[in-house]
GROMACS .gro file of C-alpha atoms in nm:
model
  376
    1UNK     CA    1   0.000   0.000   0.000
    2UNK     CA    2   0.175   0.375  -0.102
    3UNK     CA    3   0.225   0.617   0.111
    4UNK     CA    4   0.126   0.966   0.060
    5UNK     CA    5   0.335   1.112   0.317
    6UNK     CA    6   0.695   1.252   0.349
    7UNK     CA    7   0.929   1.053   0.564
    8UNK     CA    8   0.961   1.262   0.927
    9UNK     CA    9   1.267   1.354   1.059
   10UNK     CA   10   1.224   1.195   1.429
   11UNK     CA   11   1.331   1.449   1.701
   12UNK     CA   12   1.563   1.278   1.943
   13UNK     CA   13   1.660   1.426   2.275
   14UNK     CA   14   1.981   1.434   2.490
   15UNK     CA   15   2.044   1.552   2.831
   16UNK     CA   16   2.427   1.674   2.878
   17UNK     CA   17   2.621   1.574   3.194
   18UNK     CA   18   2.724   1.919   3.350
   19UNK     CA   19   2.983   1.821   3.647
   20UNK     CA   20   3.037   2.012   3.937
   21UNK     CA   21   3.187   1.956   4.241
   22UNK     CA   22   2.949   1.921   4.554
   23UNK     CA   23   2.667   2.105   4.706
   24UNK     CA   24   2.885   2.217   5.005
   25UNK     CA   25   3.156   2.375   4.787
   26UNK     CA   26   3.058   2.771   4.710
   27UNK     CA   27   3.189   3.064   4.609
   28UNK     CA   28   3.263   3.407   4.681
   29UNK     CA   29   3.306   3.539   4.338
   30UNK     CA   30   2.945   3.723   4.318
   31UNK     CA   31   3.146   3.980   4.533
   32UNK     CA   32   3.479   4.024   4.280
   33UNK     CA   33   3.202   4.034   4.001
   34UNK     CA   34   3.048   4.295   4.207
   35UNK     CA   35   3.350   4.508   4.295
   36UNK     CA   36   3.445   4.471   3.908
   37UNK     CA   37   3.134   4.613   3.788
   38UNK     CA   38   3.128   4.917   3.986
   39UNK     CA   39   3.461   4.974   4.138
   40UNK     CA   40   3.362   5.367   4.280
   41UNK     CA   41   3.122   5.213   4.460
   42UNK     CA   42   3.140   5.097   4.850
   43UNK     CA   43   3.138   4.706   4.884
   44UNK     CA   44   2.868   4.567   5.051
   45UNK     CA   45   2.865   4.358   5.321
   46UNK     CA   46   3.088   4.003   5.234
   47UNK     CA   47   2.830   3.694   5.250
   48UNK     CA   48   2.925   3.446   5.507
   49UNK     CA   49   3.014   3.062   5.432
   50UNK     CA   50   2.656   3.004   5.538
   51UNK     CA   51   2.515   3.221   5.312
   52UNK     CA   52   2.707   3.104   5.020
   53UNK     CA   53   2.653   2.718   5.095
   54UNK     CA   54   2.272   2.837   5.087
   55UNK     CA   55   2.276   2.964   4.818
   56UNK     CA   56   2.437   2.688   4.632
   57UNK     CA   57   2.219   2.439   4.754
   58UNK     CA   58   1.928   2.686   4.662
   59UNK     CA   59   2.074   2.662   4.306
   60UNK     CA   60   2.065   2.253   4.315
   61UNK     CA   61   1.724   2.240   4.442
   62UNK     CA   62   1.613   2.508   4.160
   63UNK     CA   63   1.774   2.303   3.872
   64UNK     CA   64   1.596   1.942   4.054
   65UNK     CA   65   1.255   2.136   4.015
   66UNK     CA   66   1.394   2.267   3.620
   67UNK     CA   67   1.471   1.869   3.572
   68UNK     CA   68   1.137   1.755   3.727
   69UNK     CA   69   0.976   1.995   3.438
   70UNK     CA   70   1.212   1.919   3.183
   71UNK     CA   71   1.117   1.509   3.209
   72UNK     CA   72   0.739   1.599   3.237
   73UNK     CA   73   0.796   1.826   2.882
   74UNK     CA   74   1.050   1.529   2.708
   75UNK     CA   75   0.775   1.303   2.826
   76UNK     CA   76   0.502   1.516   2.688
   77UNK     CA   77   0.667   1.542   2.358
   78UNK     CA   78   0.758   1.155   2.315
   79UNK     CA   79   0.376   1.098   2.398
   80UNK     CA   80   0.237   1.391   2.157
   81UNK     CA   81   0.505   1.265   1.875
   82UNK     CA   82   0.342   0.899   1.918
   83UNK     CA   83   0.011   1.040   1.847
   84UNK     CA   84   0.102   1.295   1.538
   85UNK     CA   85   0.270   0.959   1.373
   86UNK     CA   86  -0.012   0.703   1.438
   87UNK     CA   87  -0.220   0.979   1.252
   88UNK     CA   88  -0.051   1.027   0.968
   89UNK     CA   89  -0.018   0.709   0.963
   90UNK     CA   90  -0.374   0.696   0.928
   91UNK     CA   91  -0.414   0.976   0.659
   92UNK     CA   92  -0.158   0.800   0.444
   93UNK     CA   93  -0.360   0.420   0.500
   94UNK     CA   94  -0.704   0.657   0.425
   95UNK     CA   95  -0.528   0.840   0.121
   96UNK     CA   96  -0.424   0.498   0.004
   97UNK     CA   97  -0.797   0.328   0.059
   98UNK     CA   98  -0.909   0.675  -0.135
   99UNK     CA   99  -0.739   0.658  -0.423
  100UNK     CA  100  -0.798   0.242  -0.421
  101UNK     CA  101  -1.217   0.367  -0.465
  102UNK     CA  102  -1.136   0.625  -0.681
  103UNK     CA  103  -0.939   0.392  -0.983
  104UNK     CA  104  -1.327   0.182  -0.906
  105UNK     CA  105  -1.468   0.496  -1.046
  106UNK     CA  106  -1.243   0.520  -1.252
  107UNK     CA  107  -1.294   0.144  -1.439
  108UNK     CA  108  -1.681   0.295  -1.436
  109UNK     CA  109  -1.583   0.574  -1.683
  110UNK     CA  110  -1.386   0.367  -1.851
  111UNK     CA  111  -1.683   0.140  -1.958
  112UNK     CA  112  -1.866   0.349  -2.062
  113UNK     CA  113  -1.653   0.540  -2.247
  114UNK     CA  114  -1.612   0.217  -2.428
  115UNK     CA  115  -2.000   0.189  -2.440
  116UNK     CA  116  -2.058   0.524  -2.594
  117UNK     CA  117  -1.852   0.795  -2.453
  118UNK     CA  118  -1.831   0.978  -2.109
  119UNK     CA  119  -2.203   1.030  -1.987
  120UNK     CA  120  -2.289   1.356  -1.763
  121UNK     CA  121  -2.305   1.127  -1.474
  122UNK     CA  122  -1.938   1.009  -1.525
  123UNK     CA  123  -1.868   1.407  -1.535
  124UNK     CA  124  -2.042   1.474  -1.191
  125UNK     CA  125  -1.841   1.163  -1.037
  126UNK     CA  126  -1.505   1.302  -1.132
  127UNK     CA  127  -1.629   1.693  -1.031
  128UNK     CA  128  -1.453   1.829  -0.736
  129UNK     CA  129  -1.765   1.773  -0.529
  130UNK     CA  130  -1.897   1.433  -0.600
  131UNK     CA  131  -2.192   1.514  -0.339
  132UNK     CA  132  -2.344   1.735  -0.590
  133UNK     CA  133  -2.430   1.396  -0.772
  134UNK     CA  134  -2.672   1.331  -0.468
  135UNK     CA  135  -2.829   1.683  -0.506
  136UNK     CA  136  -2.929   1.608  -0.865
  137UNK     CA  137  -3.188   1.330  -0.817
  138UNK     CA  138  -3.278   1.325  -1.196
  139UNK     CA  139  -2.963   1.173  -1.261
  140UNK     CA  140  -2.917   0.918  -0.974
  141UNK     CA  141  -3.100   0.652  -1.232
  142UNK     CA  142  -2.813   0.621  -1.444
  143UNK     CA  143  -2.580   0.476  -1.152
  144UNK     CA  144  -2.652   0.063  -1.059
  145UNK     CA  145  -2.658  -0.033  -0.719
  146UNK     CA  146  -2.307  -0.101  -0.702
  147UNK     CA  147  -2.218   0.202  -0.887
  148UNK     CA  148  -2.438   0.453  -0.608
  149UNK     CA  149  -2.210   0.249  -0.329
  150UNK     CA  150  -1.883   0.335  -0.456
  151UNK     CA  151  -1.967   0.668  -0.471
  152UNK     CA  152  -2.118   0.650  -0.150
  153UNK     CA  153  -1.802   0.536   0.001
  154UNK     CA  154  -1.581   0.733  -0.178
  155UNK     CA  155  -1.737   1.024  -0.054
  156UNK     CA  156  -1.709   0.855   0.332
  157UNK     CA  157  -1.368   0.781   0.284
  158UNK     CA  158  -1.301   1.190   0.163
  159UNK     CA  159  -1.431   1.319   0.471
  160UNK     CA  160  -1.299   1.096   0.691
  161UNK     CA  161  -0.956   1.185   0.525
  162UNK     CA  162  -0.998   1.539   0.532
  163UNK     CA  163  -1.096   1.478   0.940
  164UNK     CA  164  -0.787   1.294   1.034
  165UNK     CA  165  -0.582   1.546   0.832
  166UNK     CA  166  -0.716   1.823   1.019
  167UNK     CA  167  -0.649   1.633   1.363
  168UNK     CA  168  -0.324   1.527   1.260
  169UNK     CA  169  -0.229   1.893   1.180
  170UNK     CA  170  -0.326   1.977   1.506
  171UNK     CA  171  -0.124   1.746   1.694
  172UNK     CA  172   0.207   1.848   1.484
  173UNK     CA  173   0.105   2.193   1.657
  174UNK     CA  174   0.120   2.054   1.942
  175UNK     CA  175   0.387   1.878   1.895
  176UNK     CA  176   0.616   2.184   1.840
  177UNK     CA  177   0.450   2.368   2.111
  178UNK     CA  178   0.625   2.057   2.348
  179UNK     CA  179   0.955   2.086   2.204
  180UNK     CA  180   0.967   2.454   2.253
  181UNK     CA  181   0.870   2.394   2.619
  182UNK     CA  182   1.118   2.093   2.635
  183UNK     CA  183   1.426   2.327   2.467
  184UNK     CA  184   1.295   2.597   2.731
  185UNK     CA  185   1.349   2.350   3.035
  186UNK     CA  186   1.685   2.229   2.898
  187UNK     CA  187   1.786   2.627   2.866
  188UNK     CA  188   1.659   2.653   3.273
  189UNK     CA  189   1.784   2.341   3.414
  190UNK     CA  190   2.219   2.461   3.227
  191UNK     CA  191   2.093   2.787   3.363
  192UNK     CA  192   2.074   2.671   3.716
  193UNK     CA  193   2.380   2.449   3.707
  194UNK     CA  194   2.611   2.700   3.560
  195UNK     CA  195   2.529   2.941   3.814
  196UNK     CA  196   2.660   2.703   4.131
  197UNK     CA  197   2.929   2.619   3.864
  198UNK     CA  198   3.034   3.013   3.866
  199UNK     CA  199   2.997   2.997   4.250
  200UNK     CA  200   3.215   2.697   4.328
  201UNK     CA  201   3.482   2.778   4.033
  202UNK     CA  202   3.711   3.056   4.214
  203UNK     CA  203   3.672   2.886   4.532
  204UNK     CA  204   3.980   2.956   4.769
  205UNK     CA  205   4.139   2.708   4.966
  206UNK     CA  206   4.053   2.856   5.326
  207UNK     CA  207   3.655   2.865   5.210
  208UNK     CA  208   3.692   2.548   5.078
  209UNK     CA  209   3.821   2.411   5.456
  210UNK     CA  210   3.545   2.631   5.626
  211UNK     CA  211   3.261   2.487   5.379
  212UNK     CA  212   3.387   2.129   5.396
  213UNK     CA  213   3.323   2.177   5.808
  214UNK     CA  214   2.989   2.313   5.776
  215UNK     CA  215   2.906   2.040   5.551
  216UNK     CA  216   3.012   1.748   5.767
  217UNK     CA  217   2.796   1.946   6.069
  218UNK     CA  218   2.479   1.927   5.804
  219UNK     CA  219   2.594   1.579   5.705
  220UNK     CA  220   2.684   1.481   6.114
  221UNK     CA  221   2.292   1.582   6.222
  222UNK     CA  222   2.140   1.447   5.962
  223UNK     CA  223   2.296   1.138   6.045
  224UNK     CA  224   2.210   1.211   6.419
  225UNK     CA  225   1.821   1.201   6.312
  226UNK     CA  226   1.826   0.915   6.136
  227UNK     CA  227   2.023   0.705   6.361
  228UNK     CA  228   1.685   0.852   6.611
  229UNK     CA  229   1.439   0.723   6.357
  230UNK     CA  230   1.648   0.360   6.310
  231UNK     CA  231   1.608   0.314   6.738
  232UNK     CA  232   1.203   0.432   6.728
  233UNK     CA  233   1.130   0.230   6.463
  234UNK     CA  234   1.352  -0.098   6.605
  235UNK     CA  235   1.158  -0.007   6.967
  236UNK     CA  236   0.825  -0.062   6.768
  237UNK     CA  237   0.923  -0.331   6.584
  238UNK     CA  238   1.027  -0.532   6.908
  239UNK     CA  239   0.722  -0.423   7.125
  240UNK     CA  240   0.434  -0.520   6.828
  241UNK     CA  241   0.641  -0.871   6.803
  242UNK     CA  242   0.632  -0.908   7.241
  243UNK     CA  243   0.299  -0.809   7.260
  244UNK     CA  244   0.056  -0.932   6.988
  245UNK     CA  245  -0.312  -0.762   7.068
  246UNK     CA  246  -0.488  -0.937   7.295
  247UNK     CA  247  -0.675  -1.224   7.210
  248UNK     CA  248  -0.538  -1.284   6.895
  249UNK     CA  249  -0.234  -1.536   6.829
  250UNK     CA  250   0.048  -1.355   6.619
  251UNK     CA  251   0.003  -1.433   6.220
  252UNK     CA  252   0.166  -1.448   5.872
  253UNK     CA  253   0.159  -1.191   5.686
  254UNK     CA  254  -0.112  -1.188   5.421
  255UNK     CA  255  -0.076  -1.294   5.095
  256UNK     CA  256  -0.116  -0.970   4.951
  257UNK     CA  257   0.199  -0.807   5.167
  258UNK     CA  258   0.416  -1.061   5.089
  259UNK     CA  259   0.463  -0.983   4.725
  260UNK     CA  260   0.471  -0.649   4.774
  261UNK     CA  261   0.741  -0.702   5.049
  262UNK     CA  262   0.983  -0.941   4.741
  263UNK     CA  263   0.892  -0.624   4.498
  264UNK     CA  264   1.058  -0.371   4.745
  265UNK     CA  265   1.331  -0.620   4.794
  266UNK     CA  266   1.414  -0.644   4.410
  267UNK     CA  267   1.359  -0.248   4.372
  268UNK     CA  268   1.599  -0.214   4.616
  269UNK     CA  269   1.854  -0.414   4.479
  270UNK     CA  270   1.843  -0.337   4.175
  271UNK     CA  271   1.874   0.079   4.337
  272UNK     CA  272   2.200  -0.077   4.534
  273UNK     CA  273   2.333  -0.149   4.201
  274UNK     CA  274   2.335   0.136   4.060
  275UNK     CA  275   2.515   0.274   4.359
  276UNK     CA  276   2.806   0.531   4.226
  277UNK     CA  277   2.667   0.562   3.876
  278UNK     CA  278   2.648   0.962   3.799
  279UNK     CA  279   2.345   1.137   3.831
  280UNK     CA  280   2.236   1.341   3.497
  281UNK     CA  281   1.924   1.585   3.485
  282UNK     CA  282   1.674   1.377   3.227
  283UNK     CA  283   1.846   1.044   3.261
  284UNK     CA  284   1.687   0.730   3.339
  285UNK     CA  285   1.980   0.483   3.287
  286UNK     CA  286   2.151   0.316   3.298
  287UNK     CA  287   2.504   0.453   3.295
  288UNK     CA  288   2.322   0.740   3.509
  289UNK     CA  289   1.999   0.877   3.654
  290UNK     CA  290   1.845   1.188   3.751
  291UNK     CA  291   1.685   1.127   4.092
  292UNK     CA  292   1.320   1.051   3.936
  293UNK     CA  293   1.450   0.822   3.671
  294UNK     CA  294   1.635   0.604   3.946
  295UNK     CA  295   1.316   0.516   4.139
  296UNK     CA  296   1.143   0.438   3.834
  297UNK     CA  297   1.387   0.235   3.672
  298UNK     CA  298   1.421   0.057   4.048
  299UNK     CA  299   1.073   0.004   4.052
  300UNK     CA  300   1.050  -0.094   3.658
  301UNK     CA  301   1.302  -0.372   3.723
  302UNK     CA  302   1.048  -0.525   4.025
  303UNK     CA  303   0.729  -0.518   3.755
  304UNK     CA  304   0.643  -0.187   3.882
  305UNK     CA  305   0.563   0.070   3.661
  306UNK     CA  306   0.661   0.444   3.815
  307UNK     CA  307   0.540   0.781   3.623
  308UNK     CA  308   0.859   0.952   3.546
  309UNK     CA  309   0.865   1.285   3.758
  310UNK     CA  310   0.871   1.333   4.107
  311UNK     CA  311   0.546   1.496   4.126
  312UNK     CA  312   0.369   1.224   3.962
  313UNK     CA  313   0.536   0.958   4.138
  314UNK     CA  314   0.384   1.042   4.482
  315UNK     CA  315   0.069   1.021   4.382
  316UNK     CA  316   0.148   0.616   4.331
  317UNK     CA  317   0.102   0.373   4.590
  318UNK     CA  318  -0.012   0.438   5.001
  319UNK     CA  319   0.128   0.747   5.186
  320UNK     CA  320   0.307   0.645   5.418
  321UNK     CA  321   0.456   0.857   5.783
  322UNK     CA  322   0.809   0.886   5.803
  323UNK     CA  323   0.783   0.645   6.127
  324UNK     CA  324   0.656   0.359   5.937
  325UNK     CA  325   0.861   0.365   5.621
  326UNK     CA  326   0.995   0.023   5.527
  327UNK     CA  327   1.273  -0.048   5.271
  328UNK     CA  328   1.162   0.028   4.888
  329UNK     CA  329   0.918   0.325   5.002
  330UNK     CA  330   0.960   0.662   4.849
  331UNK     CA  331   1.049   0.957   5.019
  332UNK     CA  332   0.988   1.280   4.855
  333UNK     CA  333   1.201   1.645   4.934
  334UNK     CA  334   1.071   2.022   4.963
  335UNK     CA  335   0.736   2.216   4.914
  336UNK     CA  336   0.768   2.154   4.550
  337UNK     CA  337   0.815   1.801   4.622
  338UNK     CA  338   1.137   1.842   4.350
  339UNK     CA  339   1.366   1.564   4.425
  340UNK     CA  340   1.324   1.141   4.523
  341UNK     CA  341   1.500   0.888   4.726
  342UNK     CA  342   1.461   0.558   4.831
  343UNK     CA  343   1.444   0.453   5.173
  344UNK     CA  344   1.700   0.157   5.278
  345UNK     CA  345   1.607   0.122   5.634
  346UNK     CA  346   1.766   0.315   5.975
  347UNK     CA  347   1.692   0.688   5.866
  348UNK     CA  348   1.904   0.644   5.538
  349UNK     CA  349   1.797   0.649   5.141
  350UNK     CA  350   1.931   0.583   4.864
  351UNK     CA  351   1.917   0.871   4.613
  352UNK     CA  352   2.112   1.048   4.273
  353UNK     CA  353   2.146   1.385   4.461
  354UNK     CA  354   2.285   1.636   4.188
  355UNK     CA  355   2.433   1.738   3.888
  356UNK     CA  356   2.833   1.649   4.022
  357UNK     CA  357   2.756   1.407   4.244
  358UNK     CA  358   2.702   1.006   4.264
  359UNK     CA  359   2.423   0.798   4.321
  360UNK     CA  360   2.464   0.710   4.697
  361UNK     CA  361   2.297   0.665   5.033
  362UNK     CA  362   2.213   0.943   5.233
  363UNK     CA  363   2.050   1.003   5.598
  364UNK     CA  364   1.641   1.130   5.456
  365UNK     CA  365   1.690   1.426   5.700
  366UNK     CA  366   1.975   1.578   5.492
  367UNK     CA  367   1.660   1.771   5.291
  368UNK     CA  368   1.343   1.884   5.459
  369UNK     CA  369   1.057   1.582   5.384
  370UNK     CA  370   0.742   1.642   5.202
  371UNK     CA  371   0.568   1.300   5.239
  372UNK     CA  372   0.648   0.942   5.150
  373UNK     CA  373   0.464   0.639   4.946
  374UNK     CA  374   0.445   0.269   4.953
  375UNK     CA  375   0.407   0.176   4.561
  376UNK     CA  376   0.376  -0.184   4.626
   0.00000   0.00000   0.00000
């Protein structure tokens, strides 16, 4: 069967790997830029180490929320590509079944050109509005049976056509309105990350020592908290298994738990794996992952399937409080609910953290908590 189409040029995406170093590296730089700009003017008052580290970490946290839009948009666009193709695939099968009727019509003329010449009602069938055959009643005598159904269908066939054209040129519209939005959040996310590049770049050595302390004191209590959570949760653990409820003898668990129990055991393997394996903004592996695409794929490889951003991914599953989270549950970061871990068990998750960094574990109180789900 022909088709009546161009080949398309398929649009393929790639997310580049900006390094960095890490989030507790900053710089002071924004006042040398400052002084450089307008030397006559007084300096303002030098940021402290604090306020520099914040704002770095500020920077991450704005490109993870640029990422998490980026992945919905690259998403969007795969999805809205899908559907442009499958409908000009359709236009070119209803072109082809078009022009299949219209060489039928064609064999009509052609007998009776052979019986006597073209007729008027050959005329109207190869008009540029074959319904105006239907408006002339007088002449819908000279047509057999089979003759009046051919038409009929070749008249079906046109507007159909001319519909799925139509639709199909609206979702090529669409279609470039989601690669404008995707090239947008590719422009914000290297935005983002080159501004904590600039900040970390003319680091000295003495901020450098100073930062590295303040991040091992961030690092040091959000161990602290989780090493809390690990003892309250073991405490829990031990009194529910010392003393079942009363009357009741202690039981299995339920056939239903227990395969969701071996899918957050294989999810969590398979996130162990992938331990040290650089995180990327739009990745999904498996050389590296954004944090988003690591779940998923985790989940993916237990016969799971996540939605790809952060934002959808909590809404997947059983919420879940922080005191009952088991291994395999996902815990989600900030108001914007912008980046993903996984939890491993005693306070700590396994996460891809930033652009410059390593997929690793991590105490869950390193970033303020939004909420956390059971998928399985």
């Amino acid at each position: 069967m022909p088709s009546h189409r161009k080949p398309r040029t398929r649009i393929g995406t790639t997310a580049p790997a900006l390094g960095v170093t890490t989030a507790a590296l900053a710089s002071v730089s924004l006042l040398a830029q400052s002084a450089d700009a307008a030397p006559a003017a007084p300096a303002g008052p030098k940021p402290s180490i604090e306020e520099v580290q914040k704002k770095v970490d500020d920077l991450y946290r704005q490109a993870d929320l640029a990422t998490q839009k980026y992945d919905a948009a690259k998403e969007a666009t795969a999805t809205q590509r899908a559907k442009a193709d499958a409908l000009l695939d359709q236009v070119a099968a209803g072109t082809a079944k078009l022009n299949d009727t219209r060489r039928v019509i064609g064999s009509y003329a052609a007998a009776q050109y052979r019986d006597g010449g073209v007729t008027p009602t050959m005329t109207l069938l190869f008009s540029n509005d074959p319904q105006a055959f239907f408006d002339q009643n007088q002449l819908m005598g000279r047509l057999s049976d089979e003759q009046q159904k051919t038409l009929s269908t070749f008249e079906t066939q046109r507007a159909e056509n001319a519909k799925k054209r139509a639709e199909a040129s609206r979702s090529l519209a669409a279609l470039t309105t989601s690669q404008q939005t995707l090239r947008a959040g590719k422009q914000d996310v290297q935005t983002k990350l080159a501004a904590a590049r600039t900040l970390l770049s003319t680091l000295t050595a003495q901020e450098k020592v100073r930062l590295a302390a303040i991040e091992q004191k961030k690092q040091d209590e959000a161990k602290r908290k989780a090493a809390e959570l690990a003892a309250q949760q073991a405490a829990a653990a031990a009194k529910k298994k010392a003393a079942p409820p009363a009357g009741h003898a202690p039981s299995a668990p339920s056939s239903p738990s227990a395969p969701a129990t071996t899918k957050a055991a294989k999810a969590l393997a398979f996130a162990r794996a992938q331990m040290g394996k650089p995180y990327v903004w739009g990745a999904t592996g498996p050389a590296s992952y954004d944090c988003s695409g690591l779940t998923q794929a985790a989940w993916k490889a237990a016969g799971v399937d996540l939605p790809r951003t952060t934002w959808d991914q909590v809404k997947v599953g059983t919420r879940v409080a922080t005191a009952d989270l088991q291994p395999g549950d996902l815990v989600f970061f900030y108001d914007d609910i912008s980046h993903v871990g996984m939890y491993i068990g005693n306070g700590m998750m396994i996460h891809a953290p930033h652009s410059g960094a390593y997929v690793r574990e991590e105490s869950i109180y390193y970033m303020p908590i939004y909420g956390s789900v059971r998928p399985a």
